[in-house]
PDB file of C-alpha atoms in Angstrom:
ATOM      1  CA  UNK A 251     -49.565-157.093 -56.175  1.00 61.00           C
ATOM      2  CA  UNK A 252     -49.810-154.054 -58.686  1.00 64.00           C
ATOM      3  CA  UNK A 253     -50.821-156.264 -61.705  1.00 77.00           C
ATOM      4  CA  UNK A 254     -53.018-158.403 -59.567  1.00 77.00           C
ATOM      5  CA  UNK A 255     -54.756-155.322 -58.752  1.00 75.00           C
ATOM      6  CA  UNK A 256     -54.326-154.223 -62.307  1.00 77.00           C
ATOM      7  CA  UNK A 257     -56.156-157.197 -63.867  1.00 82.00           C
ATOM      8  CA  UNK A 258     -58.927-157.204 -61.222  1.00 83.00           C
ATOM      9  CA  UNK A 259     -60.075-153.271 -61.575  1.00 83.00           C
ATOM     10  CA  UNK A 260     -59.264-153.809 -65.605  1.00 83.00           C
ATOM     11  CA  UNK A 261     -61.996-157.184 -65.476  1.00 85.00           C
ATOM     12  CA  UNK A 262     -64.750-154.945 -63.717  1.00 84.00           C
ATOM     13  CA  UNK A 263     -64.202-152.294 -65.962  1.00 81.00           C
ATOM     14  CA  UNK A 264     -65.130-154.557 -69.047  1.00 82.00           C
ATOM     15  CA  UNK A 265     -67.474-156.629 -67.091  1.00 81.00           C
ATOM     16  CA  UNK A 266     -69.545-153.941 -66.366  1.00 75.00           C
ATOM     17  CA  UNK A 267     -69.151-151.923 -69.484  1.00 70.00           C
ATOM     18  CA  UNK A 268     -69.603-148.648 -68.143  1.00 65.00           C
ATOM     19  CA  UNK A 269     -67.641-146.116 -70.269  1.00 62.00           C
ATOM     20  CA  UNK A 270     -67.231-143.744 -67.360  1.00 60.00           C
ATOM     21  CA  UNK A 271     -66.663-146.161 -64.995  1.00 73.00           C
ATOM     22  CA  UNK A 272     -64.201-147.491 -66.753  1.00 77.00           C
ATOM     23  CA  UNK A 273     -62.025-144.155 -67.108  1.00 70.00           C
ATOM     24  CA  UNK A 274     -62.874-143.529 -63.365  1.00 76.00           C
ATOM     25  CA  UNK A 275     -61.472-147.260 -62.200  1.00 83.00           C
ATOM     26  CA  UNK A 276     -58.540-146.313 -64.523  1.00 81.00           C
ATOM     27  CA  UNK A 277     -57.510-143.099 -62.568  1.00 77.00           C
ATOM     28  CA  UNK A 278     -58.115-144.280 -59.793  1.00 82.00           C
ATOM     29  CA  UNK A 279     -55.612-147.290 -59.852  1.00 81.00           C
ATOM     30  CA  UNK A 280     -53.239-144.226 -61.438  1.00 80.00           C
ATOM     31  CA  UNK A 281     -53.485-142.310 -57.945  1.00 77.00           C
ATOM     32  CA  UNK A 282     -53.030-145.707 -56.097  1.00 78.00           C
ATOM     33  CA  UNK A 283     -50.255-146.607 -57.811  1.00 75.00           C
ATOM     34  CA  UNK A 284     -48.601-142.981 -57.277  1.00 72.00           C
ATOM     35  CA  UNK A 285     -49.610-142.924 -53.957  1.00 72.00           C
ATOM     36  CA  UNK A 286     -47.526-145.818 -52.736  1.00 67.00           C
ATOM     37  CA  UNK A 287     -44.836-145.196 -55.268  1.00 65.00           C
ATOM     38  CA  UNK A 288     -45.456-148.461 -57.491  1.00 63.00           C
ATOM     39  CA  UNK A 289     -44.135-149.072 -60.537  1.00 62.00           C
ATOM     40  CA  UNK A 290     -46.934-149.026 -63.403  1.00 61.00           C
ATOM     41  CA  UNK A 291     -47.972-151.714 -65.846  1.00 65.00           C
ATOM     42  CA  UNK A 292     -47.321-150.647 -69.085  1.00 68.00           C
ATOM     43  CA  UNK A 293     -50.279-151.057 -71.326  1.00 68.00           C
ATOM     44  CA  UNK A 294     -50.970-149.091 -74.746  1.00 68.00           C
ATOM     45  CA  UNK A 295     -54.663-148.468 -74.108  1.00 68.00           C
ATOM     46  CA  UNK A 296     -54.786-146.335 -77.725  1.00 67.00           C
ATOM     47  CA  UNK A 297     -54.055-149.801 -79.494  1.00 77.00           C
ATOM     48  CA  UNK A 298     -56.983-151.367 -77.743  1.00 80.00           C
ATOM     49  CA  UNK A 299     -59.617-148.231 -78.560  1.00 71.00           C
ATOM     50  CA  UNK A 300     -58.387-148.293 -82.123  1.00 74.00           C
ATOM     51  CA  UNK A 301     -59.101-152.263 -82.397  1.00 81.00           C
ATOM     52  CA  UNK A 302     -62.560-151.560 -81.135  1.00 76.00           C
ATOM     53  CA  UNK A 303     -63.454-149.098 -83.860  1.00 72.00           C
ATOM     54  CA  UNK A 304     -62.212-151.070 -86.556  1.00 79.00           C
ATOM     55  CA  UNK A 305     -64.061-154.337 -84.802  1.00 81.00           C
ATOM     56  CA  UNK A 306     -67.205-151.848 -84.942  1.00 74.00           C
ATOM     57  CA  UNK A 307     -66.610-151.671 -88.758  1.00 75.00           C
ATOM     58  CA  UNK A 308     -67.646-155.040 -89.712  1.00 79.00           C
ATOM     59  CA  UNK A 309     -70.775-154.508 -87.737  1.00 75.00           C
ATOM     60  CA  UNK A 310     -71.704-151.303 -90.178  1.00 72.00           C
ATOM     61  CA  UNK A 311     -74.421-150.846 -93.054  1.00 72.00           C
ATOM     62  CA  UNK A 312     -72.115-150.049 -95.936  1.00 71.00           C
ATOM     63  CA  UNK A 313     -75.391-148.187 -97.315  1.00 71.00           C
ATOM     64  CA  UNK A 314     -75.210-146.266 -93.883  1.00 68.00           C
ATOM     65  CA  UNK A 315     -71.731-145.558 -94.608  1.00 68.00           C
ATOM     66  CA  UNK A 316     -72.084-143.960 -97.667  1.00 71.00           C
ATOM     67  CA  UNK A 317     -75.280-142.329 -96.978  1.00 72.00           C
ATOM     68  CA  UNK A 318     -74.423-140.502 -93.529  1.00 72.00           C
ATOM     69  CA  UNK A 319     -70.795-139.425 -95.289  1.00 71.00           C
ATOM     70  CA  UNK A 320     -72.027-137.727 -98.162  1.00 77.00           C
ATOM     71  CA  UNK A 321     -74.869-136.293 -96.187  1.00 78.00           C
ATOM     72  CA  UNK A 322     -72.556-134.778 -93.643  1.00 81.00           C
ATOM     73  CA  UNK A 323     -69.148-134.371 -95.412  1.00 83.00           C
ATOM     74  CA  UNK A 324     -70.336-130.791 -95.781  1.00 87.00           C
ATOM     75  CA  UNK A 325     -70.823-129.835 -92.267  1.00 85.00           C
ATOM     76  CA  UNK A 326     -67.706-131.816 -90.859  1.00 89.00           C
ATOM     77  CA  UNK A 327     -65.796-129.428 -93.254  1.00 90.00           C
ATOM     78  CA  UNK A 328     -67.269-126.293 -92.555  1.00 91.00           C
ATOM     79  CA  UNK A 329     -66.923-127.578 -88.503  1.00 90.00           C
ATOM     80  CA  UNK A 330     -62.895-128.305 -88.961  1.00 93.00           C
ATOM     81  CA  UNK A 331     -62.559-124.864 -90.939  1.00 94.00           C
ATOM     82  CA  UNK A 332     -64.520-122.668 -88.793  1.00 94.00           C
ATOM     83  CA  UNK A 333     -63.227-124.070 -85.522  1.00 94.00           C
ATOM     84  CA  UNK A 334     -59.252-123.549 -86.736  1.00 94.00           C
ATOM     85  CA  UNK A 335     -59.885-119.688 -87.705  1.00 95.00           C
ATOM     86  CA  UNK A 336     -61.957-118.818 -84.698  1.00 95.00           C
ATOM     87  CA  UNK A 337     -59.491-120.622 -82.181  1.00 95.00           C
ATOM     88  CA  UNK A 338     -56.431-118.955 -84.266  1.00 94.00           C
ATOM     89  CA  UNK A 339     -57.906-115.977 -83.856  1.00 96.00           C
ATOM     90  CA  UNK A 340     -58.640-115.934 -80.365  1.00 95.00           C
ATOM     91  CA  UNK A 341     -55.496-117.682 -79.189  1.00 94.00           C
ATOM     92  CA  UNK A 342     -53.632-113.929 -80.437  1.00 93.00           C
ATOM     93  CA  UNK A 343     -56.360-112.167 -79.153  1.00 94.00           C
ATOM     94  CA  UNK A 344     -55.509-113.281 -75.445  1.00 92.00           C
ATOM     95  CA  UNK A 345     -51.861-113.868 -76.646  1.00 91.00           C
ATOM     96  CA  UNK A 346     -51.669-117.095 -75.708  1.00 92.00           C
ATOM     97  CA  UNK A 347     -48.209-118.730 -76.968  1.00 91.00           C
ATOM     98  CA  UNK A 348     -48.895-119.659 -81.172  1.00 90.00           C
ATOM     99  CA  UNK A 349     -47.841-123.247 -80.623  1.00 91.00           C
ATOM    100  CA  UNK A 350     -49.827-124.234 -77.793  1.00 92.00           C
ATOM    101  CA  UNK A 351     -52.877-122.429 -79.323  1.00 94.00           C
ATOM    102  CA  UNK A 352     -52.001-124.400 -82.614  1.00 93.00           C
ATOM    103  CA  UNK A 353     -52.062-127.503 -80.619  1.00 92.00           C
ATOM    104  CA  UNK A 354     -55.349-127.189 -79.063  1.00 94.00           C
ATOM    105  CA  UNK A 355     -56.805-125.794 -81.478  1.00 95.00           C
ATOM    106  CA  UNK A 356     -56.165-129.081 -83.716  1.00 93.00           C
ATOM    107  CA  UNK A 357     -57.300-131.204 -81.031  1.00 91.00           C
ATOM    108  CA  UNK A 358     -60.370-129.399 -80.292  1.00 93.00           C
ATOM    109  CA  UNK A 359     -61.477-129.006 -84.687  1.00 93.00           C
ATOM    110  CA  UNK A 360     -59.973-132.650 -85.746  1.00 89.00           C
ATOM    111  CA  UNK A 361     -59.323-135.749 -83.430  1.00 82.00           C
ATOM    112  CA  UNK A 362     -57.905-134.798 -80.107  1.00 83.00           C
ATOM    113  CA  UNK A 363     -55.221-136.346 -78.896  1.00 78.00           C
ATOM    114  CA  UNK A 364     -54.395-138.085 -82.257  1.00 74.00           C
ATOM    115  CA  UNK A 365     -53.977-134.262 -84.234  1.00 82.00           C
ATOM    116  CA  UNK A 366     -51.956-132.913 -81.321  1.00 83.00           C
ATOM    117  CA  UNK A 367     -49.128-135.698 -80.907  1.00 73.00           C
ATOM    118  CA  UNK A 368     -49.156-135.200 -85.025  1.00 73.00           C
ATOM    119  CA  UNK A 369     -48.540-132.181 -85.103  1.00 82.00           C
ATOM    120  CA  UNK A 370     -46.359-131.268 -82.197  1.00 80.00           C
ATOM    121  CA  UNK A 371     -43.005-132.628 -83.711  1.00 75.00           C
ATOM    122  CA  UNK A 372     -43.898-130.793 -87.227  1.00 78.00           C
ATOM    123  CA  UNK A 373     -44.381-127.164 -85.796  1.00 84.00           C
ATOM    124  CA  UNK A 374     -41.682-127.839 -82.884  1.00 80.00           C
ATOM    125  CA  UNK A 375     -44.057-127.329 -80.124  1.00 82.00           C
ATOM    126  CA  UNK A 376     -42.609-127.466 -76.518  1.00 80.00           C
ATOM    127  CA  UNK A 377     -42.700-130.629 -74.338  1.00 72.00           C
ATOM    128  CA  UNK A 378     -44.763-128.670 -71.901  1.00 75.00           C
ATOM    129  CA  UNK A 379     -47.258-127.420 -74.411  1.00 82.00           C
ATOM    130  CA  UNK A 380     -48.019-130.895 -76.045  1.00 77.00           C
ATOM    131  CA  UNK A 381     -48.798-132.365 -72.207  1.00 72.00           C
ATOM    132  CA  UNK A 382     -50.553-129.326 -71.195  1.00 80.00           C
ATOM    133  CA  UNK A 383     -52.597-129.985 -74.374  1.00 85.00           C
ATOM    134  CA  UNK A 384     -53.079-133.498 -74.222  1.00 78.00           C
ATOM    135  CA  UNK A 385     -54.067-133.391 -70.629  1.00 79.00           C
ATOM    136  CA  UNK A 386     -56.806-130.985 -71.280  1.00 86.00           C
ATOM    137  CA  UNK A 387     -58.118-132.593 -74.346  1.00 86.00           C
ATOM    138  CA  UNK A 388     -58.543-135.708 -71.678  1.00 80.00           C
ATOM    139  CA  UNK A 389     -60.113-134.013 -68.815  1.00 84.00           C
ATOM    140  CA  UNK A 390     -62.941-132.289 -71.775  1.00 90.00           C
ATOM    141  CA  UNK A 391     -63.245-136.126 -72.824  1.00 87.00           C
ATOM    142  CA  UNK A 392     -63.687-137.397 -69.271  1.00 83.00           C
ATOM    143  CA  UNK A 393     -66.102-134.606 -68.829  1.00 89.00           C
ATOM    144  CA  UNK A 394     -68.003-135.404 -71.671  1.00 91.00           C
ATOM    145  CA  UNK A 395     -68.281-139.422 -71.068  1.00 86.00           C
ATOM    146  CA  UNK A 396     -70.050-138.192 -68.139  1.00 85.00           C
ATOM    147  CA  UNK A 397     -72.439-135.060 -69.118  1.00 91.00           C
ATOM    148  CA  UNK A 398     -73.521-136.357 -72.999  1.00 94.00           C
ATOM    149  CA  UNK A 399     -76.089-138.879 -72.078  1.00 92.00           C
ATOM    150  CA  UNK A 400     -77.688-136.294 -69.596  1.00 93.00           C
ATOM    151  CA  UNK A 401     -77.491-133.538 -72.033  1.00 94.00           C
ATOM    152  CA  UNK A 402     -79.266-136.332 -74.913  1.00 93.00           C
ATOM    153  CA  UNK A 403     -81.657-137.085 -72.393  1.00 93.00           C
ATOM    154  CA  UNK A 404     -82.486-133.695 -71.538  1.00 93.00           C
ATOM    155  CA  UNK A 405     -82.750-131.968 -74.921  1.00 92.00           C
ATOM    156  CA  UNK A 406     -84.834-135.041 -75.877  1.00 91.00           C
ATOM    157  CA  UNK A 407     -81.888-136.054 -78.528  1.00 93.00           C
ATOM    158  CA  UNK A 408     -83.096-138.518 -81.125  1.00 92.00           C
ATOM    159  CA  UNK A 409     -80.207-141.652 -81.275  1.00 93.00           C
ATOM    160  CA  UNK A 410     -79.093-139.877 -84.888  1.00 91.00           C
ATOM    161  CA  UNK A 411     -79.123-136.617 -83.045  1.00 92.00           C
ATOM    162  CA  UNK A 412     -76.824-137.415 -80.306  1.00 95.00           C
ATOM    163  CA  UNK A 413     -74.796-139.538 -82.702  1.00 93.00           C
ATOM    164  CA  UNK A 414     -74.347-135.961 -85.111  1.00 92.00           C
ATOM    165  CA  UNK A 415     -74.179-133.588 -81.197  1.00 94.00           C
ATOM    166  CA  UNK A 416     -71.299-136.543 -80.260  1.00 94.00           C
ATOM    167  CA  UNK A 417     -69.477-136.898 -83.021  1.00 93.00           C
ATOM    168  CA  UNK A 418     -69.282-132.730 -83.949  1.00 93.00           C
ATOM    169  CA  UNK A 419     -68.547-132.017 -80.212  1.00 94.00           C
ATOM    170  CA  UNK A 420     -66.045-134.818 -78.701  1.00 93.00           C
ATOM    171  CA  UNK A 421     -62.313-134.259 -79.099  1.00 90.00           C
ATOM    172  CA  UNK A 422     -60.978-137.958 -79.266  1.00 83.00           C
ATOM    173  CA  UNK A 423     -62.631-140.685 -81.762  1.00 79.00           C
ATOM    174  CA  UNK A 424     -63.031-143.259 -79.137  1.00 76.00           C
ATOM    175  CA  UNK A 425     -64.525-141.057 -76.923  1.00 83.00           C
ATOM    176  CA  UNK A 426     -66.933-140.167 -79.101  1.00 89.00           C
ATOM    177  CA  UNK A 427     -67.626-143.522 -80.133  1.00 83.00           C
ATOM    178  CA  UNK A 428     -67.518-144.450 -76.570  1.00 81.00           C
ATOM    179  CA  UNK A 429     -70.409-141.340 -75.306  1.00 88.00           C
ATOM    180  CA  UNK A 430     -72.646-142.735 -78.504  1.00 90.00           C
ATOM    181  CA  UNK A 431     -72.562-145.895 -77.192  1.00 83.00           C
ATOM    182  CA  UNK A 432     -74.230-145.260 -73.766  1.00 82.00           C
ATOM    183  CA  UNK A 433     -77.122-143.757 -76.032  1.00 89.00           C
ATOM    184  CA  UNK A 434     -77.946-146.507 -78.817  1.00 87.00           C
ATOM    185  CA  UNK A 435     -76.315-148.716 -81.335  1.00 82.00           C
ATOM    186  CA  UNK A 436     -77.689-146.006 -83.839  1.00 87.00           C
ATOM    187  CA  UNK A 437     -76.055-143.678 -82.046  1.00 91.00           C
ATOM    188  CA  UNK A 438     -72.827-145.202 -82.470  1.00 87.00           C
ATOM    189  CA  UNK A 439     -73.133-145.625 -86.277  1.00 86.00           C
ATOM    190  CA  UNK A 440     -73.963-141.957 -86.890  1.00 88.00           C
ATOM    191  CA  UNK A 441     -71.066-140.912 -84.238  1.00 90.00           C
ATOM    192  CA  UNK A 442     -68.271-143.546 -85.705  1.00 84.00           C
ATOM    193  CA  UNK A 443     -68.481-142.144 -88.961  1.00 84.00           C
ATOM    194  CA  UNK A 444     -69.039-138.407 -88.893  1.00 88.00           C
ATOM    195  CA  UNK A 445     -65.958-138.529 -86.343  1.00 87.00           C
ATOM    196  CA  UNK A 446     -63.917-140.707 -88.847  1.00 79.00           C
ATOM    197  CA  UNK A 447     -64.767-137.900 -91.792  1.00 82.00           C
ATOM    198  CA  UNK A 448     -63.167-135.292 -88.740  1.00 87.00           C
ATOM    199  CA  UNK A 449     -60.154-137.306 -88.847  1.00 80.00           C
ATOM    200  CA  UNK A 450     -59.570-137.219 -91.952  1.00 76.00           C
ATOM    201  CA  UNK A 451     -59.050-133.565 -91.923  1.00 85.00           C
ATOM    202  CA  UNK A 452     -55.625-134.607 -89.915  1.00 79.00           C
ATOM    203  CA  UNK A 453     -53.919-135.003 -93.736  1.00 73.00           C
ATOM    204  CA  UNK A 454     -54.231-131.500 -94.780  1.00 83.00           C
ATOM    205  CA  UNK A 455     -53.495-129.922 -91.403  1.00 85.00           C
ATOM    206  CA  UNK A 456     -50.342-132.173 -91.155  1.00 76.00           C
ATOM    207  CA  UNK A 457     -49.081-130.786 -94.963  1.00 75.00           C
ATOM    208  CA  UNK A 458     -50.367-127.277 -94.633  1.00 81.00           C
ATOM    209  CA  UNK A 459     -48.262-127.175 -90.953  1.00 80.00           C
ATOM    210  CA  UNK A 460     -45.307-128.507 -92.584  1.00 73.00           C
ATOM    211  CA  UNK A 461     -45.295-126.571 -95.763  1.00 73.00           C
ATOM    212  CA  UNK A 462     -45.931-123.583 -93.104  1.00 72.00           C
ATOM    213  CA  UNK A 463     -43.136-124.760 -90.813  1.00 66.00           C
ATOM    214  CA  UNK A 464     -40.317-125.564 -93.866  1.00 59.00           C
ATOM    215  CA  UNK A 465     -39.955-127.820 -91.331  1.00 51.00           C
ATOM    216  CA  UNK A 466     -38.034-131.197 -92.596  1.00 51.00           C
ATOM    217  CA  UNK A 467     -39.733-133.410 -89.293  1.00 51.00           C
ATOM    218  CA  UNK A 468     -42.062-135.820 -91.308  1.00 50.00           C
ATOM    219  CA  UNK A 469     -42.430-138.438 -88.412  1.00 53.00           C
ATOM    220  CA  UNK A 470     -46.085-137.973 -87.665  1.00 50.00           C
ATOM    221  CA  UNK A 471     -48.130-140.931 -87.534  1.00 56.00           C
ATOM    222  CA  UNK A 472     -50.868-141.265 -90.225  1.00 60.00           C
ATOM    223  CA  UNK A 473     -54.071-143.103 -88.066  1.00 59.00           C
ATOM    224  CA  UNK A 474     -54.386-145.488 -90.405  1.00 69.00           C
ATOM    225  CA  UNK A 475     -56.928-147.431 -88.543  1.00 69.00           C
ATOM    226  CA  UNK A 476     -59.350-145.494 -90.433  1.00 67.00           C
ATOM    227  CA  UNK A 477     -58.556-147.331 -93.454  1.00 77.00           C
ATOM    228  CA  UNK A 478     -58.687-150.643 -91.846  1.00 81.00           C
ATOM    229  CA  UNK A 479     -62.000-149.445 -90.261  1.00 76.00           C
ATOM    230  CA  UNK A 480     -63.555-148.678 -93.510  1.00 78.00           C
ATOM    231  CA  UNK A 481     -61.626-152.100 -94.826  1.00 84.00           C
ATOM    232  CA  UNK A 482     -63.884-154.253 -92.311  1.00 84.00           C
ATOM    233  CA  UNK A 483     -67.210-151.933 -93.431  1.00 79.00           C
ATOM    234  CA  UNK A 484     -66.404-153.141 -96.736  1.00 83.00           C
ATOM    235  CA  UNK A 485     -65.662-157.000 -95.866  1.00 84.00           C
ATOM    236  CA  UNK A 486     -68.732-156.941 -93.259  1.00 80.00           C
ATOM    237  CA  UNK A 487     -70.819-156.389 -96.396  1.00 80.00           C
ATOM    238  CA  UNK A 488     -69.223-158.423 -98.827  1.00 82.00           C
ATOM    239  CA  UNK A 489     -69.902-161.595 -96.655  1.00 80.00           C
ATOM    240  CA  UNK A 490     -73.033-160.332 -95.403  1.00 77.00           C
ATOM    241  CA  UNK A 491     -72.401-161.405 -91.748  1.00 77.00           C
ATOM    242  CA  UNK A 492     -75.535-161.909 -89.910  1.00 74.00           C
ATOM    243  CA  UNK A 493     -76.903-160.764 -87.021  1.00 74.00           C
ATOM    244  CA  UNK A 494     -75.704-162.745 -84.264  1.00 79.00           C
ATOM    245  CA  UNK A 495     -72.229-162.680 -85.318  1.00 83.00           C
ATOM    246  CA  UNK A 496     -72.233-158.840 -85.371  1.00 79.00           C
ATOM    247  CA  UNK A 497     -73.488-159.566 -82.276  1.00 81.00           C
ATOM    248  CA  UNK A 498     -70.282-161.012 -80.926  1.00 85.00           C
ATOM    249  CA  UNK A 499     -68.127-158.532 -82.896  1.00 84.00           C
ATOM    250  CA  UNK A 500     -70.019-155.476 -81.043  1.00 78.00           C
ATOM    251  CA  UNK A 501     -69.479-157.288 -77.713  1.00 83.00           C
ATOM    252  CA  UNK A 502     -65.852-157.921 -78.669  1.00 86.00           C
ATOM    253  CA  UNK A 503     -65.691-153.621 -79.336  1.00 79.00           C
ATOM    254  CA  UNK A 504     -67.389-152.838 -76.372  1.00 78.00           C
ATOM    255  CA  UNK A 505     -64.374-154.520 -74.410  1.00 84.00           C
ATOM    256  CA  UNK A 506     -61.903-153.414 -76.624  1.00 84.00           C
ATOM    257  CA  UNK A 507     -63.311-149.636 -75.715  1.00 75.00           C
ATOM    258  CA  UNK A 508     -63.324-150.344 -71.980  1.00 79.00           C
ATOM    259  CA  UNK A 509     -60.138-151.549 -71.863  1.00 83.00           C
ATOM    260  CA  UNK A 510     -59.251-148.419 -73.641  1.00 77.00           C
ATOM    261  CA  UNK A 511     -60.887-145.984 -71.662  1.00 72.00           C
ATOM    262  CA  UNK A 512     -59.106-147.576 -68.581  1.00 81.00           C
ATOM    263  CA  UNK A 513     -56.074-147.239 -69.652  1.00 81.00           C
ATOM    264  CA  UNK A 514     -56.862-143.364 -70.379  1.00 71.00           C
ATOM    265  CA  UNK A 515     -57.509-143.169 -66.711  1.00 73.00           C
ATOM    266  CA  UNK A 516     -54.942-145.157 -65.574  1.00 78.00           C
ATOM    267  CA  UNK A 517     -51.996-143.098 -67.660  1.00 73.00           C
ATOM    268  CA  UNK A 518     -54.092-139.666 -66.290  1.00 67.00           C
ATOM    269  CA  UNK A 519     -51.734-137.566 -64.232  1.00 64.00           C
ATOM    270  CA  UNK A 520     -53.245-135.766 -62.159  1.00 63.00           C
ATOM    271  CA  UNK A 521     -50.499-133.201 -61.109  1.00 66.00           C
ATOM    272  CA  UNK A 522     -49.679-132.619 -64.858  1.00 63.00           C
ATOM    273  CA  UNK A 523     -53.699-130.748 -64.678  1.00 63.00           C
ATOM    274  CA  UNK A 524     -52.620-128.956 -61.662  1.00 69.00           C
ATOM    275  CA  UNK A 525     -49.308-127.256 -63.092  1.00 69.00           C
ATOM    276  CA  UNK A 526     -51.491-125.889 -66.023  1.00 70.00           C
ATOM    277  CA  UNK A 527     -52.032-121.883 -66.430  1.00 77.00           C
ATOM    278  CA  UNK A 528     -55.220-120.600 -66.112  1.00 86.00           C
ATOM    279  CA  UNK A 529     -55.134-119.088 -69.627  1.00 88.00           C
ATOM    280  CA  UNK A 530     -55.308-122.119 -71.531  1.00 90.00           C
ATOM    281  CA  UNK A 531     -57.561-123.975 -69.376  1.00 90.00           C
ATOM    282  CA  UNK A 532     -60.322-121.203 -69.687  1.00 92.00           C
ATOM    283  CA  UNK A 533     -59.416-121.001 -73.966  1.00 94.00           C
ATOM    284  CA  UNK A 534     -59.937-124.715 -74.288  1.00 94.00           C
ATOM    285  CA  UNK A 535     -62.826-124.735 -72.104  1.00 94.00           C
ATOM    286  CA  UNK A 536     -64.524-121.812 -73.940  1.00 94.00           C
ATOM    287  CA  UNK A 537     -63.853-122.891 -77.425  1.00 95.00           C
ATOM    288  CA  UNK A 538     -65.443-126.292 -76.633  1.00 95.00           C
ATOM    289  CA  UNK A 539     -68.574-124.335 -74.564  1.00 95.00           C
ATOM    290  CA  UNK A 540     -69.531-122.387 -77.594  1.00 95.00           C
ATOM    291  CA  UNK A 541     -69.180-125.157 -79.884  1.00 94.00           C
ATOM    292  CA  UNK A 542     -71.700-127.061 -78.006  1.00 95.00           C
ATOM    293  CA  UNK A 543     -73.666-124.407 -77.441  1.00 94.00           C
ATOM    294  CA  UNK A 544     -73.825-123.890 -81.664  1.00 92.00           C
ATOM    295  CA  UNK A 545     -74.388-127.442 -82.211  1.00 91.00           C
ATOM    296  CA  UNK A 546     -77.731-127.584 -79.803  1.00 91.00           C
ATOM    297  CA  UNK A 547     -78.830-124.486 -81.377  1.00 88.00           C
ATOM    298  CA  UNK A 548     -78.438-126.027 -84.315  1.00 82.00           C
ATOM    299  CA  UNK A 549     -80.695-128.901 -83.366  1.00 70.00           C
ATOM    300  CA  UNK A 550     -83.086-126.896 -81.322  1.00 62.00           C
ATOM    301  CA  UNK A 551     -83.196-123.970 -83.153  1.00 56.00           C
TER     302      UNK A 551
END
């Protein structure tokens, strides 16, 4: 019953390919399930969002590559940098616990979900302070799948525009990749890789932590997707695949990223969100606020 129910909600989900849909479908077969005390499918949905960015690799300009990196390297930095120091800062001004702050700060400046299961185990963070911040690096996600397009739209966002607003703003990779895509292909290109260059700040933040820490835990995980991402760039170009194969590669991402977003819904716990302090609800919340708000001044200014 559960995984006929499963597989049906999970085939609309990709059939329609409706990023928001699909995270909505997932949660709500998560409060089914909990609701008549079911036992869930296990599914990795992380594996399946991963394979769909490195699937939209081979369908990427390695000209565009190169171009939009060096053009933006600069900004990405001075994003990661600025982020870090300001949250720091006002995580002791508010005296909000140094771990937890730590852990959403890293989520918010680098790549969400990815930077804080990193870096929990290196700076010893509570188990309650790594799902408190995972949990509201998803909702800001969810929330963004939703409100991006509509903000685009309503600022007038060229597709490079709302690629660069995506990319700078979004916690999680394949979220971003997954708001750019309800804009425009070129959307997606100019989100995928200005998020990837994000990522990358994930190295140094994992060694400065640890040299920080003296802490002898090395078992983070590097995402080395990335390098398999930039791997299929390279091949994509090498064998010049044409256009109606990267045709059927994009289609093959597209599901890859639905069935990824479901299973974001469908592992969202709803009463984790409720048990949650105020505090670090509203410092999430604000520190993503004004960094919107700076990015659409930027491109409105």
């Amino acid at each position: 019953m559960v995984i006929v129910f499963f597989l049906v909600l999970l085939g609309l989900a990709v059939f329609l390919q409706q990023a928001a849909l699909s995270l909505f479908l997932g949660i709500f077969l998560s409060y089914f399930n909990s609701r008549l005390s079911l036992t869930p499918v296990s599914v990795n949905g992380s594996l399946f969002l991963k394979a769909g960015i490195i699937c939209l690799g081979g369908t990427i300009s390695l000209n565009s590559l190169g171009t939009i990196s060096l053009d933006y390297i600069p900004l990405v930095s001075i994003y990661v940098i600025a982020i870090m120091i300001f949250g720091i800062l006002i995580g002791k001004l508010i005296r909000l616990p140094h771990n937890l702050t730590l852990l959403l700060v890293s989520g918010t400046a680098i790549c969400g979900g990815t930077a804080i299961a990193s870096l929990a185990p290196i700076i010893k963070a509570k188990n309650e302070d790594l799902v408190a911040s995972i949990s509201l690096v998803f909702l800001l996600n969810a929330i963004a799948i939703i409100l991006f397009p509509y903000i685009g739209d309503f600022f007038e966002m060229t597709d490079a525009e709302f690629g660069i607003f995506s990319a700078l703003t979004i916690h999680d990779t394949a979220s971003v990749v997954g708001t750019a895509s309800l804009y425009s292909d070129e959307s997606v290109t100019y989100a995928s890789i200005i998020k990837l260059g994000r990522t990358l700040w994930i190295v140094p933040l994992l060694i400065g932590a640890s040299i920080y820490s003296k802490s002898e835990n090395k078992e983070y995980e590097f995402p080395y997707f990335i390098l398999v991402f930039i791997a299929f760039v390279v091949l994509g170009n090498i064998f010049n695949i044409d256009g109606e194969i990267k045709s059927y590669i994009k289609t093959v991402s597209i599901a890859f990223f639905q069935i990824g977003l479901f299973m974001i819904g469908y592992k969202f716990q709803l009463h984790t969100l409720m048990k949650l302090s105020l505090k670090p609800v509203i410092f999430a919340a604000s520190i993503w606020i004004i960094i919107i708000s700076i990015t659409l001044i930027t491109f409105h200014a």
